[in-house]
């Protein structure tokens, strides 16, 4: 019975971490943009002044506050509110990962000085490195790159047509 129960739990965990990995890839540019903003300089100075365990507590806050949005979005989708569920899921996930990514980069050395956190981070990195080395990951990255190139090409073509269209309308 334990084996039967572990398989679905394992599949759900893989899907959960895969979704987090995809969103993490998408939120890195947002986190980089936030890092460049002078508006949050005081917050950055305060965050970097914290000792290791308060840094860990602060690191956990966005996870604790925003993680319940996943079951909420599943409930919304399950009850027929697909758009609302998707918006809740995407907004919470992007916000959570952006804040967590930024906090991690600001306090990485302090967080890794905590033995248990360092072990968990090392384990996570090994799993993520393995996933990135798989052919499925590389194929999906190639597919994303091709799709991005196609969208950029389409946007470029569309922008080239706009001046012509506005000239025709103004005549």
mmCIF file of N, CA, C and O in Angstrom, residues 40-74:
data_model
loop_
_atom_site.group_PDB
_atom_site.id
_atom_site.type_symbol
_atom_site.label_atom_id
_atom_site.label_comp_id
_atom_site.label_asym_id
_atom_site.label_seq_id
_atom_site.Cartn_x
_atom_site.Cartn_y
_atom_site.Cartn_z
ATOM 1 N N UNK A 40 14.372 50.866 -3.569
ATOM 2 C CA UNK A 40 14.391 49.863 -2.506
ATOM 3 C C UNK A 40 15.743 49.759 -1.789
ATOM 4 O O UNK A 40 16.032 48.754 -1.155
ATOM 5 N N UNK A 41 16.542 50.790 -1.881
ATOM 6 C CA UNK A 41 17.894 50.764 -1.300
ATOM 7 C C UNK A 41 17.859 50.567 0.221
ATOM 8 O O UNK A 41 18.634 49.789 0.762
ATOM 9 N N UNK A 42 16.946 51.252 0.905
ATOM 10 C CA UNK A 42 16.852 51.107 2.366
ATOM 11 C C UNK A 42 16.467 49.693 2.757
ATOM 12 O O UNK A 42 16.982 49.136 3.721
ATOM 13 N N UNK A 43 15.539 49.118 2.014
ATOM 14 C CA UNK A 43 15.115 47.741 2.293
ATOM 15 C C UNK A 43 16.293 46.793 2.095
ATOM 16 O O UNK A 43 16.537 45.909 2.908
ATOM 17 N N UNK A 44 17.045 46.989 1.004
ATOM 18 C CA UNK A 44 18.212 46.147 0.733
ATOM 19 C C UNK A 44 19.236 46.255 1.862
ATOM 20 O O UNK A 44 19.769 45.246 2.333
ATOM 21 N N UNK A 45 19.488 47.464 2.324
ATOM 22 C CA UNK A 45 20.450 47.645 3.420
ATOM 23 C C UNK A 45 19.977 46.955 4.701
ATOM 24 O O UNK A 45 20.770 46.344 5.412
ATOM 25 N N UNK A 46 18.673 47.049 4.990
ATOM 26 C CA UNK A 46 18.139 46.390 6.180
ATOM 27 C C UNK A 46 18.249 44.871 6.050
ATOM 28 O O UNK A 46 18.672 44.197 6.985
ATOM 29 N N UNK A 47 17.876 44.341 4.892
ATOM 30 C CA UNK A 47 17.907 42.887 4.673
ATOM 31 C C UNK A 47 19.329 42.358 4.800
ATOM 32 O O UNK A 47 19.565 41.324 5.426
ATOM 33 N N UNK A 48 20.284 43.064 4.240
ATOM 34 C CA UNK A 48 21.670 42.590 4.297
ATOM 35 C C UNK A 48 22.291 42.777 5.679
ATOM 36 O O UNK A 48 23.322 42.174 5.968
ATOM 37 N N UNK A 49 21.663 43.575 6.539
ATOM 38 C CA UNK A 49 22.217 43.760 7.886
ATOM 39 C C UNK A 49 21.791 42.655 8.846
ATOM 40 O O UNK A 49 22.321 42.564 9.950
ATOM 41 N N UNK A 50 20.845 41.823 8.446
ATOM 42 C CA UNK A 50 20.345 40.768 9.327
ATOM 43 C C UNK A 50 21.376 39.665 9.518
ATOM 44 O O UNK A 50 22.181 39.394 8.633
ATOM 45 N N UNK A 51 21.296 39.014 10.675
ATOM 46 C CA UNK A 51 22.154 37.860 10.963
ATOM 47 C C UNK A 51 21.556 36.627 10.271
ATOM 48 O O UNK A 51 20.471 36.707 9.700
ATOM 49 N N UNK A 52 22.223 35.468 10.316
ATOM 50 C CA UNK A 52 21.760 34.292 9.557
ATOM 51 C C UNK A 52 20.337 33.811 9.869
ATOM 52 O O UNK A 52 19.538 33.623 8.947
ATOM 53 N N UNK A 53 19.985 33.628 11.137
ATOM 54 C CA UNK A 53 18.666 33.067 11.434
ATOM 55 C C UNK A 53 17.521 34.051 11.165
ATOM 56 O O UNK A 53 16.484 33.651 10.633
ATOM 57 N N UNK A 54 17.664 35.346 11.484
ATOM 58 C CA UNK A 54 16.628 36.286 11.030
ATOM 59 C C UNK A 54 16.528 36.348 9.501
ATOM 60 O O UNK A 54 15.431 36.513 8.959
ATOM 61 N N UNK A 55 17.646 36.178 8.805
ATOM 62 C CA UNK A 55 17.617 36.128 7.341
ATOM 63 C C UNK A 55 16.818 34.924 6.864
ATOM 64 O O UNK A 55 16.036 35.015 5.909
ATOM 65 N N UNK A 56 16.991 33.802 7.545
ATOM 66 C CA UNK A 56 16.228 32.597 7.211
ATOM 67 C C UNK A 56 14.736 32.808 7.457
ATOM 68 O O UNK A 56 13.897 32.417 6.635
ATOM 69 N N UNK A 57 14.404 33.444 8.577
ATOM 70 C CA UNK A 57 12.992 33.714 8.884
ATOM 71 C C UNK A 57 12.386 34.633 7.821
ATOM 72 O O UNK A 57 11.271 34.392 7.342
ATOM 73 N N UNK A 58 13.118 35.668 7.445
ATOM 74 C CA UNK A 58 12.628 36.575 6.402
ATOM 75 C C UNK A 58 12.497 35.854 5.065
ATOM 76 O O UNK A 58 11.540 36.090 4.316
ATOM 77 N N UNK A 59 13.420 34.976 4.774
ATOM 78 C CA UNK A 59 13.394 34.181 3.545
ATOM 79 C C UNK A 59 12.140 33.304 3.489
ATOM 80 O O UNK A 59 11.572 33.078 2.423
ATOM 81 N N UNK A 60 11.685 32.836 4.646
ATOM 82 C CA UNK A 60 10.521 31.945 4.705
ATOM 83 C C UNK A 60 9.189 32.686 4.601
ATOM 84 O O UNK A 60 8.175 32.085 4.222
ATOM 85 N N UNK A 61 9.162 33.978 4.898
ATOM 86 C CA UNK A 61 7.898 34.730 4.926
ATOM 87 C C UNK A 61 7.155 34.681 3.591
ATOM 88 O O UNK A 61 5.964 34.340 3.570
ATOM 89 N N UNK A 62 7.774 35.007 2.458
ATOM 90 C CA UNK A 62 6.998 34.951 1.212
ATOM 91 C C UNK A 62 6.513 33.546 0.872
ATOM 92 O O UNK A 62 5.430 33.379 0.307
ATOM 93 N N UNK A 63 7.284 32.556 1.239
ATOM 94 C CA UNK A 63 6.861 31.173 0.983
ATOM 95 C C UNK A 63 5.626 30.848 1.817
ATOM 96 O O UNK A 63 4.631 30.319 1.308
ATOM 97 N N UNK A 64 5.662 31.205 3.086
ATOM 98 C CA UNK A 64 4.547 30.902 3.990
ATOM 99 C C UNK A 64 3.294 31.675 3.585
ATOM 100 O O UNK A 64 2.184 31.135 3.611
ATOM 101 N N UNK A 65 3.444 32.920 3.177
ATOM 102 C CA UNK A 65 2.285 33.734 2.819
ATOM 103 C C UNK A 65 1.699 33.388 1.459
ATOM 104 O O UNK A 65 0.481 33.422 1.279
ATOM 105 N N UNK A 66 2.556 33.053 0.494
ATOM 106 C CA UNK A 66 2.075 32.888 -0.880
ATOM 107 C C UNK A 66 1.899 31.440 -1.322
ATOM 108 O O UNK A 66 1.252 31.184 -2.340
ATOM 109 N N UNK A 67 2.451 30.498 -0.596
ATOM 110 C CA UNK A 67 2.311 29.086 -0.984
ATOM 111 C C UNK A 67 0.857 28.612 -0.940
ATOM 112 O O UNK A 67 0.447 27.821 -1.789
ATOM 113 N N UNK A 68 0.042 29.078 0.019
ATOM 114 C CA UNK A 68 -1.373 28.650 0.016
ATOM 115 C C UNK A 68 -2.151 29.085 -1.222
ATOM 116 O O UNK A 68 -3.266 28.621 -1.444
ATOM 117 N N UNK A 69 -1.592 29.945 -2.024
ATOM 118 C CA UNK A 69 -2.284 30.363 -3.253
ATOM 119 C C UNK A 69 -2.396 29.208 -4.245
ATOM 120 O O UNK A 69 -3.318 29.194 -5.065
ATOM 121 N N UNK A 70 -1.490 28.239 -4.188
ATOM 122 C CA UNK A 70 -1.569 27.104 -5.115
ATOM 123 C C UNK A 70 -2.826 26.273 -4.886
ATOM 124 O O UNK A 70 -3.577 26.028 -5.832
ATOM 125 N N UNK A 71 -3.102 25.836 -3.646
ATOM 126 C CA UNK A 71 -4.366 25.105 -3.447
ATOM 127 C C UNK A 71 -5.596 25.983 -3.726
ATOM 128 O O UNK A 71 -6.598 25.488 -4.229
ATOM 129 N N UNK A 72 -5.509 27.281 -3.405
ATOM 130 C CA UNK A 72 -6.622 28.185 -3.702
ATOM 131 C C UNK A 72 -6.871 28.249 -5.201
ATOM 132 O O UNK A 72 -8.020 28.182 -5.651
ATOM 133 N N UNK A 73 -5.812 28.351 -5.983
ATOM 134 C CA UNK A 73 -5.983 28.403 -7.445
ATOM 135 C C UNK A 73 -6.520 27.070 -7.965
ATOM 136 O O UNK A 73 -7.361 27.063 -8.870
ATOM 137 N N UNK A 74 -6.091 25.962 -7.390
ATOM 138 C CA UNK A 74 -6.624 24.655 -7.797
ATOM 139 C C UNK A 74 -8.117 24.574 -7.481
ATOM 140 O O UNK A 74 -8.902 24.059 -8.292
#
